[in-house]
Amino acid sequence: MGLIENRFEKNVLVTTVDSVLNWARTSSMWPLTFGLACCAIEMMATGSAHYDLDRFGIIFRATPRQADIIIIAGTVTKKMVPPILKVYNQMPDPKWVVAMGSCATTGGPFKTYSVVQGIDKYLPVDVYVPGCQPRPQTLIASLVHLQDKIKAEHTIAKK
Amino acid sequence: MCPAKVMPEKRRVKIHMGPQHPSTHGVLHLVLTLHGERISKVECEVGFLHRGMEKIAENLQYQQFLPYPERLDYLSGLVHPMALCLTVEKMMDIEVPKRAAYIRVILAELSRIASHLLWLATHALDIGAMTVFMYAFREREAILNIFEMVTGGRMTFNYFRFGGCKQDVPAGFVERVNQFIYDFPSRMQDYETLLTNNRIWLLRTRDIGHLSAEDAINYGVTGSTLRGSGVDYDVRKEFPYSCYEEFDVEVPLSDRCDTYGRYLVRLEEMRQSLRIIKQACQNLPEGDIIADDPRVKLPKKEEAFNNMETMIRYCCSVMEGFSPPAGETYMSVEAPKGELGYYLVSDGSPKPYRLKIRVPSLLNLAPLDLMSRGHLIADIVAIIGTLDIVLGDVDK
């Protein structure tokens, strides 16, 4: 077609497939809208007007089928583990897990009969976010860390 | 086998909503029985966030348990510890200095506005009004900044102490609050412009989730949900605590008994909270910030480091805590969700023998089945939203 003829002669970029994949994955990490407890409110605050996660390409999706990241935001109880695993298994690969707050990382202040002492007993956690609750800045920093982690991944090339 | 001969009961479909659903405000699991598009029955399953709060209380000293209640109702994190402090103070017969009581009132009312803003944001978002969500979070950030200035935390604070507050408010606090009081009414006008006469909003909320006054009382519903059914009951007016009797305030009511009526009540409550804050800021008395009672007031650090007896007393206060007299007491406050009560049984030891928490959200959730019968499936999110529940509060 006339529009694209001779347009690429000076604009050819050479890169690897891994870099393109990682670039695409880091630029559109879509977390699942999934709150458990107090941390979910800070997660909402991070997503809303003042802190605005959209500028990182992070847009919350309500269905696990469209999500790349699951943010475990809040206290995980023993009763809640099966639904979490169900949701996690519904997410397509590649997927990442962020454990937000002390409850999701270690059980936090709730060392009781009903609370799971850290979601990493059930899910492969990529980033742990400290705090009770973590401030929105902390959550943003952790997501940027996750972006760095994704950038270093190899899908095609052997390490 | 002819479809026309199948009884209607057999054609009813059961679907599960939650615990992972953005509109159930947390980890609430509903089993909806549907007849076509209409809801014929709702069953609630709770307990997905049960953390064993009451059992934790029995194993900790009073001051060790103080950071926990604000994780129950995390939307208004200052009201729960206030209720616990008032209960223990009633038990030990401690009189809180007036300045501390006033600061508690200002922070509790700011908490109420923050909680109602979050209710408005999520309620509107569930029904489809995205703009209100963004606006309401903007004002909520302004309140959280004031909290951060006073307590150092945004949502969990650990600021109140038995007998008063941890420390005095910083310089510039009153000016900051006054600025908020000045700004907020025009922001409220924005929400009203977006919602109150919006045709879609009216269609989605009017005559949805009808709850008569009689049913509301029978189910034990309290707070704005009860006042939206026209029952004049507010703990701040009926059983005043923490100097609430000194403020001139009205209790907003609505006779509509539906989602729209409860929306109007909560908006008016924010205005009334603003009035209380204004009066408290104008008349904020000078004085101590914590009661001068050796059981709850720690000695000053300078004295503790230079005087052996004071140091021993300091260590004992921290390590052993205090022991209220044996007995039992009940104290309730008006939390943003409804009546929040703490029932405390003490056996004279530094740990509570039993602490029963009367949470408003659990009882407000009870009439959900009654309110949603016969409505369309899309209305269930409006009805959950109007009940203003928070799952930490429901499950304890």
Coordinates of C-alpha atoms in Angstrom, one line a residue:
Chain A
M1 CA 0.0 0.0 0.0
G2 CA 1.1 3.5 -0.7
L3 CA 1.1 4.5 3.0
I4 CA 3.8 2.1 4.2
E5 CA 5.9 1.8 1.1
N6 CA 9.6 2.8 1.7
R7 CA 8.7 3.8 5.3
F8 CA 10.9 1.3 7.1
E9 CA 14.2 1.8 5.4
K10 CA 15.5 4.1 8.1
N11 CA 13.4 2.8 11.0
V12 CA 14.4 -0.8 11.4
L13 CA 15.1 -1.9 15.0
V14 CA 16.8 -5.2 15.8
T15 CA 16.0 -6.8 19.1
T16 CA 15.3 -10.2 20.7
V17 CA 12.0 -11.9 21.1
D18 CA 12.5 -11.9 24.8
S19 CA 13.0 -8.2 25.0
V20 CA 9.8 -7.5 23.0
L21 CA 7.8 -10.0 25.2
N22 CA 9.2 -8.5 28.4
W23 CA 8.5 -5.0 27.1
A24 CA 4.9 -5.8 26.4
R25 CA 4.5 -7.6 29.7
T26 CA 6.0 -4.8 31.9
S27 CA 4.0 -2.1 30.1
S28 CA 0.6 -3.7 30.7
M29 CA 0.5 -5.6 34.0
W30 CA -3.1 -6.0 34.8
P31 CA -3.9 -7.0 38.4
L32 CA -7.0 -8.7 39.5
T33 CA -9.6 -6.6 41.4
F34 CA -9.4 -8.8 44.5
G35 CA -9.4 -7.4 48.0
L36 CA -9.3 -9.4 51.2
A37 CA -9.1 -6.9 54.1
C38 CA -7.6 -3.6 55.1
C39 CA -4.9 -3.6 52.4
A40 CA -7.6 -3.7 49.7
I41 CA -8.6 -0.2 50.6
E42 CA -5.0 1.1 50.2
M43 CA -4.9 -0.8 46.9
M44 CA -8.1 1.0 45.8
A45 CA -6.5 4.3 46.9
T46 CA -3.4 3.5 44.9
G47 CA -5.6 2.8 41.8
S48 CA -7.7 6.0 42.2
A49 CA -7.2 9.6 41.5
H50 CA -4.3 10.7 43.6
Y51 CA -1.8 8.0 43.1
D52 CA -3.1 6.8 39.7
L53 CA -1.7 3.4 38.7
D54 CA -3.0 3.8 35.2
R55 CA 0.2 5.8 34.3
F56 CA 2.2 2.6 34.8
G57 CA -0.2 0.7 32.5
I58 CA -1.6 -1.1 35.5
I59 CA -5.4 -1.4 35.1
F60 CA -7.5 -3.5 37.4
R61 CA -9.5 -6.2 35.8
A62 CA -12.5 -7.8 37.4
T63 CA -12.0 -11.3 36.0
P64 CA -9.0 -13.6 36.5
R65 CA -9.1 -14.6 32.8
Q66 CA -7.8 -11.2 31.9
A67 CA -5.4 -10.7 34.8
D68 CA -1.6 -11.0 34.9
I69 CA -1.0 -10.3 38.6
I70 CA -2.9 -11.2 41.7
I71 CA -2.3 -8.9 44.6
I72 CA -3.1 -10.8 47.9
A73 CA -4.2 -7.7 49.8
G74 CA -5.1 -8.6 53.3
T75 CA -5.5 -11.3 55.9
V76 CA -5.7 -14.8 54.4
T77 CA -7.8 -17.1 56.4
K78 CA -7.9 -20.9 56.1
K79 CA -11.5 -20.6 54.8
M80 CA -10.3 -18.2 52.1
V81 CA -7.5 -20.4 50.7
P82 CA -9.6 -22.6 48.4
P83 CA -11.2 -19.6 46.6
I84 CA -7.8 -17.9 46.3
L85 CA -6.3 -21.0 44.7
K86 CA -9.3 -21.3 42.4
V87 CA -8.9 -17.7 41.2
Y88 CA -5.2 -18.2 40.8
N89 CA -5.6 -21.3 38.7
Q90 CA -8.1 -19.5 36.5
M91 CA -5.5 -16.9 35.5
P92 CA -3.6 -17.5 32.3
D93 CA 0.2 -17.9 32.3
P94 CA 2.5 -16.0 32.7
K95 CA 1.3 -14.8 36.1
W96 CA 2.8 -13.1 39.1
V97 CA 1.8 -12.9 42.8
V98 CA 2.3 -9.9 45.0
A99 CA 1.8 -10.5 48.8
M100 CA 0.7 -7.1 50.1
G101 CA 1.0 -6.3 53.8
S102 CA 2.3 -8.2 56.8
C103 CA -0.8 -10.4 56.9
A104 CA -0.3 -11.8 53.4
T105 CA 3.5 -12.2 54.0
T106 CA 3.6 -13.6 57.5
G107 CA 0.2 -13.6 59.1
G108 CA 0.9 -10.2 60.6
P109 CA -0.4 -9.6 64.1
F110 CA -3.0 -12.4 63.8
K111 CA -1.3 -15.6 65.1
T112 CA -4.6 -17.4 65.6
Y113 CA -6.4 -20.6 64.7
S114 CA -8.0 -19.2 61.6
V115 CA -5.3 -17.2 59.9
V116 CA -2.8 -18.6 57.4
Q117 CA 0.7 -17.5 58.4
G118 CA 1.7 -16.2 55.0
I119 CA 0.3 -16.9 51.6
D120 CA 3.6 -18.2 50.3
K121 CA 2.6 -21.6 51.8
Y122 CA 0.2 -21.9 48.9
L123 CA 1.3 -19.6 46.1
P124 CA 4.7 -18.7 44.6
V125 CA 5.1 -15.1 45.7
D126 CA 7.2 -12.8 43.5
V127 CA 7.2 -9.6 45.6
Y128 CA 6.5 -9.1 49.3
V129 CA 5.3 -5.7 50.3
P130 CA 6.0 -4.7 54.0
G131 CA 3.7 -2.6 56.1
C132 CA 0.4 -2.7 57.9
Q133 CA -1.0 -1.4 55.7
P134 CA 1.6 -0.6 53.1
R135 CA 1.3 3.0 51.9
P136 CA 0.3 3.5 48.2
Q137 CA 3.9 4.6 47.5
T138 CA 5.2 1.3 48.9
L139 CA 2.7 -0.6 46.6
I140 CA 3.8 1.4 43.6
A141 CA 7.5 0.7 44.5
S142 CA 6.8 -3.0 44.7
L143 CA 5.1 -3.0 41.3
V144 CA 8.0 -1.2 39.8
H145 CA 10.3 -3.9 41.4
L146 CA 8.1 -6.5 39.8
Q147 CA 8.5 -4.8 36.4
D148 CA 12.3 -5.0 36.9
K149 CA 11.9 -8.7 37.7
I150 CA 9.8 -9.4 34.6
K151 CA 12.3 -7.5 32.4
A152 CA 15.0 -10.0 33.5
E153 CA 13.0 -13.1 32.6
H154 CA 13.9 -15.4 29.7
T155 CA 11.1 -17.0 27.7
I156 CA 12.9 -18.1 24.5
A157 CA 16.6 -17.7 25.1
K158 CA 18.4 -20.1 27.3
K159 CA 20.1 -18.5 30.3
Chain B
M1 CA -40.9 -33.8 29.9
C2 CA -42.7 -30.8 28.4
P3 CA -41.1 -27.6 29.7
A4 CA -44.5 -26.0 30.3
K5 CA -45.3 -28.7 32.9
V6 CA -42.2 -28.2 34.9
M7 CA -43.0 -26.6 38.3
P8 CA -41.5 -23.1 38.7
E9 CA -39.5 -24.2 41.8
K10 CA -37.6 -26.6 39.7
R11 CA -36.6 -24.0 37.2
R12 CA -35.0 -21.9 39.9
V13 CA -31.3 -21.5 39.4
K14 CA -28.7 -21.2 42.1
I15 CA -25.7 -19.0 41.4
H16 CA -22.8 -18.2 43.7
M17 CA -21.6 -14.6 44.1
G18 CA -18.3 -14.1 45.7
P19 CA -16.1 -14.4 47.7
Q20 CA -14.1 -13.0 44.8
H21 CA -16.5 -10.4 43.5
P22 CA -15.7 -6.7 43.2
S23 CA -19.2 -5.6 44.4
T24 CA -19.5 -7.6 47.5
H25 CA -17.2 -5.2 49.4
G26 CA -14.8 -7.8 50.4
V27 CA -15.0 -11.5 50.9
L28 CA -18.8 -12.0 51.2
H29 CA -20.2 -15.1 49.7
L30 CA -23.8 -15.0 48.5
V31 CA -25.9 -17.9 47.2
L32 CA -28.6 -16.4 45.0
T33 CA -31.7 -18.4 44.1
L34 CA -33.0 -17.0 40.9
H35 CA -36.3 -17.2 39.2
G36 CA -35.5 -15.9 35.7
E37 CA -34.0 -12.5 36.4
R38 CA -35.6 -12.1 39.7
I39 CA -34.1 -13.0 43.1
S40 CA -36.2 -15.3 45.2
K41 CA -33.8 -16.0 48.0
V42 CA -30.4 -14.9 49.2
E43 CA -28.2 -16.8 51.5
C44 CA -25.1 -15.2 53.0
E45 CA -22.0 -17.1 53.9
V46 CA -19.7 -15.2 56.1
G47 CA -16.5 -16.0 57.9
F48 CA -13.9 -15.6 55.1
L49 CA -12.2 -13.0 57.1
H50 CA -12.6 -14.4 60.6
R51 CA -9.4 -13.6 62.5
G52 CA -10.5 -14.6 66.0
M53 CA -10.4 -11.0 67.4
E54 CA -12.3 -11.8 70.6
K55 CA -9.9 -14.7 71.4
I56 CA -6.9 -12.6 70.7
A57 CA -8.2 -10.1 73.3
E58 CA -8.4 -12.7 76.0
N59 CA -4.7 -13.5 75.6
L60 CA -3.3 -10.0 75.6
Q61 CA -3.1 -7.2 78.1
Y62 CA -5.4 -4.3 77.6
Q63 CA -2.8 -1.9 76.1
Q64 CA -1.4 -4.7 73.9
F65 CA -4.9 -5.3 72.4
L66 CA -5.3 -1.6 71.6
P67 CA -3.9 -1.7 68.0
Y68 CA -6.3 -4.6 67.0
P69 CA -9.8 -3.0 67.0
E70 CA -8.9 -0.6 64.2
R71 CA -8.3 -3.6 62.0
L72 CA -11.9 -4.7 62.5
D73 CA -13.5 -1.7 60.7
Y74 CA -10.6 -0.4 58.7
L75 CA -12.6 2.2 56.9
S76 CA -13.0 4.2 60.1
G77 CA -10.0 3.1 62.1
L78 CA -10.4 5.6 64.9
V79 CA -13.9 4.8 66.1
H80 CA -13.2 1.2 67.2
P81 CA -10.3 2.0 69.5
M82 CA -12.3 4.9 70.9
A83 CA -15.1 2.5 71.9
L84 CA -12.6 0.2 73.5
C85 CA -11.0 3.0 75.4
L86 CA -14.4 4.3 76.6
T87 CA -15.3 0.8 77.8
V88 CA -12.1 0.4 79.8
E89 CA -12.4 3.9 81.1
K90 CA -15.9 3.3 82.3
M91 CA -14.8 0.1 84.0
M92 CA -11.9 1.8 85.8
D93 CA -13.9 5.0 86.4
I94 CA -11.3 7.3 84.7
E95 CA -12.3 10.7 83.6
V96 CA -10.8 11.8 80.3
P97 CA -9.6 15.4 80.1
K98 CA -11.8 17.6 78.0
R99 CA -9.2 18.4 75.4
A100 CA -8.6 14.7 74.8
A101 CA -12.3 14.1 74.5
Y102 CA -12.7 16.9 72.0
I103 CA -9.7 15.7 69.9
R104 CA -11.3 12.2 70.0
V105 CA -14.6 13.7 68.7
I106 CA -12.9 15.6 65.9
L107 CA -11.0 12.6 64.7
A108 CA -14.0 10.3 65.1
E109 CA -16.2 12.6 63.0
L110 CA -13.4 12.9 60.4
S111 CA -13.3 9.1 60.4
R112 CA -17.1 9.1 59.8
I113 CA -16.8 11.4 56.8
A114 CA -13.9 9.2 55.4
S115 CA -16.0 6.1 55.9
H116 CA -19.1 7.6 54.3
L117 CA -16.9 8.9 51.4
L118 CA -15.6 5.4 50.8
W119 CA -19.2 4.1 51.0
L120 CA -20.3 6.7 48.4
A121 CA -17.4 5.9 46.1
T122 CA -17.9 2.1 46.1
H123 CA -21.7 2.3 46.1
A124 CA -21.7 4.7 43.1
L125 CA -19.0 2.6 41.3
D126 CA -21.1 -0.6 41.7
I127 CA -24.1 1.1 40.2
G128 CA -21.9 2.5 37.4
A129 CA -20.9 6.1 38.3
M130 CA -17.1 6.0 38.0
T131 CA -16.6 9.8 38.3
V132 CA -17.9 9.9 41.9
F133 CA -15.4 7.2 42.9
M134 CA -12.5 9.4 41.8
Y135 CA -13.9 12.6 43.4
A136 CA -14.7 10.8 46.7
F137 CA -11.2 9.4 46.9
R138 CA -9.7 12.9 46.4
E139 CA -11.5 14.2 49.5
R140 CA -10.7 11.0 51.4
E141 CA -7.0 11.7 50.7
A142 CA -7.4 15.1 52.3
I143 CA -8.8 13.5 55.5
L144 CA -6.1 10.8 55.5
N145 CA -3.5 13.6 55.3
I146 CA -4.9 15.2 58.4
F147 CA -4.8 11.8 60.2
E148 CA -1.2 11.3 59.1
M149 CA -0.4 14.7 60.5
V150 CA -1.8 13.8 63.9
T151 CA -1.0 10.1 64.3
G152 CA 1.6 9.2 61.7
G153 CA -0.7 6.6 60.0
R154 CA -3.1 6.7 57.2
M155 CA -5.5 3.9 58.1
T156 CA -4.3 2.3 61.3
F157 CA -3.2 4.7 63.9
N158 CA -2.8 3.4 67.4
Y159 CA -3.4 7.0 68.6
F160 CA -5.9 6.7 71.4
R161 CA -4.8 5.5 74.8
F162 CA -6.8 4.5 77.9
G163 CA -7.4 7.8 79.6
G164 CA -6.8 10.1 76.6
C165 CA -4.6 10.3 73.6
K166 CA -1.0 9.4 72.8
Q167 CA 0.2 13.0 72.2
D168 CA -1.2 16.4 71.6
V169 CA -2.2 17.5 68.1
P170 CA 0.6 19.2 66.2
A171 CA 0.8 22.9 65.5
G172 CA -1.4 23.9 62.5
F173 CA -3.9 21.1 63.1
V174 CA -6.9 23.3 63.6
E175 CA -6.0 25.4 60.6
R176 CA -5.7 22.3 58.5
V177 CA -9.1 21.0 59.7
N178 CA -10.7 24.5 59.1
Q179 CA -9.4 24.4 55.5
F180 CA -11.1 21.1 55.0
I181 CA -14.3 22.4 56.5
Y182 CA -14.1 25.3 54.1
D183 CA -13.4 23.1 51.1
F184 CA -15.7 20.2 51.7
P185 CA -19.3 21.7 51.2
S186 CA -18.5 22.6 47.6
R187 CA -17.2 19.1 47.0
M188 CA -20.4 17.7 48.4
Q189 CA -22.2 19.9 45.9
D190 CA -20.3 18.1 43.2
Y191 CA -21.5 14.7 44.3
E192 CA -25.0 16.0 44.5
T193 CA -24.8 17.4 41.0
L194 CA -23.6 14.0 39.7
L195 CA -26.1 11.8 41.6
T196 CA -29.0 13.3 43.5
N197 CA -31.2 14.2 40.4
N198 CA -29.4 11.9 37.9
R199 CA -32.1 9.8 36.2
I200 CA -30.1 6.7 36.1
W201 CA -29.2 7.0 39.8
L202 CA -32.9 7.5 40.6
L203 CA -34.0 4.5 38.6
R204 CA -31.3 2.3 40.2
T205 CA -31.9 3.4 43.8
R206 CA -35.6 4.5 44.3
D207 CA -37.8 1.7 45.7
I208 CA -34.9 -0.7 45.7
G209 CA -34.2 -2.6 48.8
H210 CA -37.3 -1.6 50.8
L211 CA -36.8 -2.0 54.6
S212 CA -39.7 -0.9 56.8
A213 CA -39.1 0.6 60.2
E214 CA -40.6 -2.4 62.0
D215 CA -38.4 -4.9 60.1
A216 CA -35.3 -2.8 60.7
I217 CA -35.9 -2.7 64.4
N218 CA -36.7 -6.5 64.5
Y219 CA -33.5 -7.3 62.7
G220 CA -31.4 -5.2 65.0
V221 CA -30.3 -2.8 62.3
T222 CA -28.6 0.4 63.5
G223 CA -26.9 3.4 62.1
S224 CA -27.7 5.2 58.8
T225 CA -29.6 2.1 57.6
L226 CA -32.0 2.4 60.5
R227 CA -32.4 6.1 60.1
G228 CA -33.0 5.7 56.4
S229 CA -36.2 3.8 57.5
G230 CA -37.3 6.8 59.6
V231 CA -36.3 5.6 63.1
D232 CA -34.8 8.3 65.2
Y233 CA -32.0 6.5 67.0
D234 CA -28.5 7.8 67.3
V235 CA -26.2 6.7 70.1
R236 CA -24.6 10.1 70.2
K237 CA -28.0 11.6 71.1
E238 CA -29.5 8.8 73.2
F239 CA -26.5 7.9 75.3
P240 CA -24.0 10.8 74.8
Y241 CA -20.3 9.9 75.4
S242 CA -17.1 11.8 75.0
C243 CA -18.7 15.3 75.3
Y244 CA -21.2 14.7 72.4
E245 CA -23.9 16.3 74.5
E246 CA -22.2 19.7 74.1
F247 CA -22.6 19.9 70.4
D248 CA -25.6 21.2 68.5
V249 CA -26.4 18.6 65.9
E250 CA -29.4 17.2 64.1
V251 CA -30.1 13.5 63.3
P252 CA -31.0 13.2 59.7
L253 CA -33.9 10.9 58.9
S254 CA -35.7 9.7 55.8
D255 CA -39.1 8.0 55.5
R256 CA -38.4 6.6 52.1
C257 CA -37.1 3.3 53.5
D258 CA -35.2 2.6 50.2
T259 CA -31.7 2.8 48.9
Y260 CA -32.3 6.4 47.8
G261 CA -33.5 7.4 51.2
R262 CA -30.4 5.9 52.9
Y263 CA -28.2 7.7 50.3
L264 CA -29.8 11.1 51.3
V265 CA -29.4 10.3 55.0
R266 CA -25.6 9.5 54.7
L267 CA -25.0 12.7 52.7
E268 CA -26.7 14.8 55.3
E269 CA -24.8 12.9 58.0
M270 CA -21.5 14.1 56.4
R271 CA -22.8 17.7 56.7
Q272 CA -23.8 17.2 60.3
S273 CA -20.4 15.7 61.1
L274 CA -18.8 18.7 59.6
R275 CA -20.9 20.9 61.9
I276 CA -19.6 18.9 64.9
I277 CA -16.0 19.2 63.8
K278 CA -16.5 23.0 63.3
Q279 CA -17.9 23.5 66.8
A280 CA -15.2 21.2 68.4
C281 CA -12.4 23.2 66.6
Q282 CA -13.9 26.5 67.7
N283 CA -14.2 25.5 71.4
L284 CA -11.1 23.2 71.6
P285 CA -10.1 23.6 75.3
E286 CA -6.6 23.8 76.6
G287 CA -5.2 21.3 79.1
D288 CA -3.9 17.8 79.6
I289 CA -4.1 15.1 76.9
I290 CA -4.2 12.1 79.1
A291 CA -5.9 11.5 82.5
D292 CA -3.7 12.1 85.5
D293 CA -4.1 8.6 86.8
P294 CA -1.1 6.5 87.7
R295 CA -2.7 3.3 86.3
V296 CA -2.8 4.6 82.7
K297 CA -0.4 7.6 82.6
L298 CA 3.2 6.8 82.0
P299 CA 5.7 8.9 83.9
K300 CA 7.8 11.3 81.8
K301 CA 10.9 9.9 80.2
E302 CA 13.2 12.5 81.9
E303 CA 11.9 11.6 85.3
A304 CA 12.2 7.9 84.6
F305 CA 15.8 8.2 83.6
N306 CA 16.8 10.2 86.6
N307 CA 14.8 8.6 89.4
M308 CA 14.9 4.9 90.4
E309 CA 11.4 4.7 91.8
T310 CA 9.9 6.3 88.7
M311 CA 11.9 4.0 86.5
I312 CA 10.5 1.0 88.3
R313 CA 7.0 2.3 88.0
Y314 CA 7.6 3.0 84.3
C315 CA 8.8 -0.6 83.7
C316 CA 5.9 -2.0 85.7
S317 CA 3.3 0.0 83.8
V318 CA 4.8 -1.3 80.5
M319 CA 5.4 -4.9 81.5
E320 CA 2.5 -5.7 83.8
G321 CA -0.1 -3.3 82.5
F322 CA -3.0 -2.3 84.7
S323 CA -5.9 -4.4 86.2
P324 CA -9.4 -3.0 86.1
P325 CA -11.6 -4.1 89.0
A326 CA -13.5 -7.4 88.5
G327 CA -16.9 -6.9 87.0
E328 CA -18.6 -6.4 83.7
T329 CA -19.6 -3.4 81.6
Y330 CA -21.1 -2.4 78.2
M331 CA -20.4 0.7 76.3
S332 CA -21.6 1.6 72.9
V333 CA -20.7 4.3 70.4
E334 CA -22.2 5.5 67.1
A335 CA -19.8 4.1 64.5
P336 CA -20.2 5.1 60.9
K337 CA -21.9 1.7 60.2
G338 CA -24.2 1.7 63.3
E339 CA -24.1 1.0 67.0
L340 CA -20.8 -0.4 68.0
G341 CA -20.7 -2.0 71.5
Y342 CA -18.0 -3.5 73.6
Y343 CA -19.0 -5.8 76.4
L344 CA -16.1 -6.4 78.8
V345 CA -15.9 -8.9 81.6
S346 CA -12.9 -8.5 83.8
D347 CA -11.7 -10.9 86.6
G348 CA -9.3 -8.3 88.0
S349 CA -6.3 -9.5 86.0
P350 CA -4.4 -7.4 83.4
K351 CA -6.1 -9.4 80.6
P352 CA -9.8 -9.3 79.7
Y353 CA -11.7 -12.4 80.8
R354 CA -14.1 -12.0 77.9
L355 CA -14.5 -9.2 75.3
K356 CA -17.6 -9.4 73.2
I357 CA -17.8 -7.0 70.3
R358 CA -21.2 -6.0 69.1
V359 CA -20.3 -5.2 65.5
P360 CA -22.8 -3.1 63.5
S361 CA -22.1 -4.6 60.0
L362 CA -23.0 -8.2 60.9
L363 CA -26.5 -7.2 62.1
N364 CA -27.0 -4.7 59.3
L365 CA -26.3 -7.6 56.8
A366 CA -29.1 -9.7 58.3
P367 CA -32.1 -8.2 56.4
L368 CA -30.3 -8.7 53.0
D369 CA -32.6 -11.6 52.1
L370 CA -35.8 -9.7 53.0
M371 CA -34.6 -6.6 51.1
S372 CA -33.6 -8.2 47.9
R373 CA -36.5 -10.7 47.3
G374 CA -38.3 -9.9 44.1
H375 CA -35.7 -7.5 42.8
L376 CA -33.6 -8.0 39.6
I377 CA -30.2 -9.6 39.9
A378 CA -28.5 -6.3 39.0
D379 CA -30.1 -4.7 42.1
I380 CA -28.3 -6.9 44.5
V381 CA -25.1 -4.8 44.2
A382 CA -27.1 -1.7 45.0
I383 CA -28.6 -3.4 48.1
I384 CA -25.2 -4.6 49.4
G385 CA -23.8 -1.2 48.8
T386 CA -26.6 0.6 50.7
L387 CA -26.2 -1.6 53.7
D388 CA -22.6 -0.2 54.0
I389 CA -21.0 -3.3 55.4
V390 CA -17.3 -3.9 55.9
L391 CA -16.2 -7.6 56.0
G392 CA -13.6 -7.1 58.8
D393 CA -16.4 -6.0 60.9
V394 CA -18.8 -8.7 59.9
D395 CA -16.4 -11.6 60.5
K396 CA -14.4 -10.2 63.4

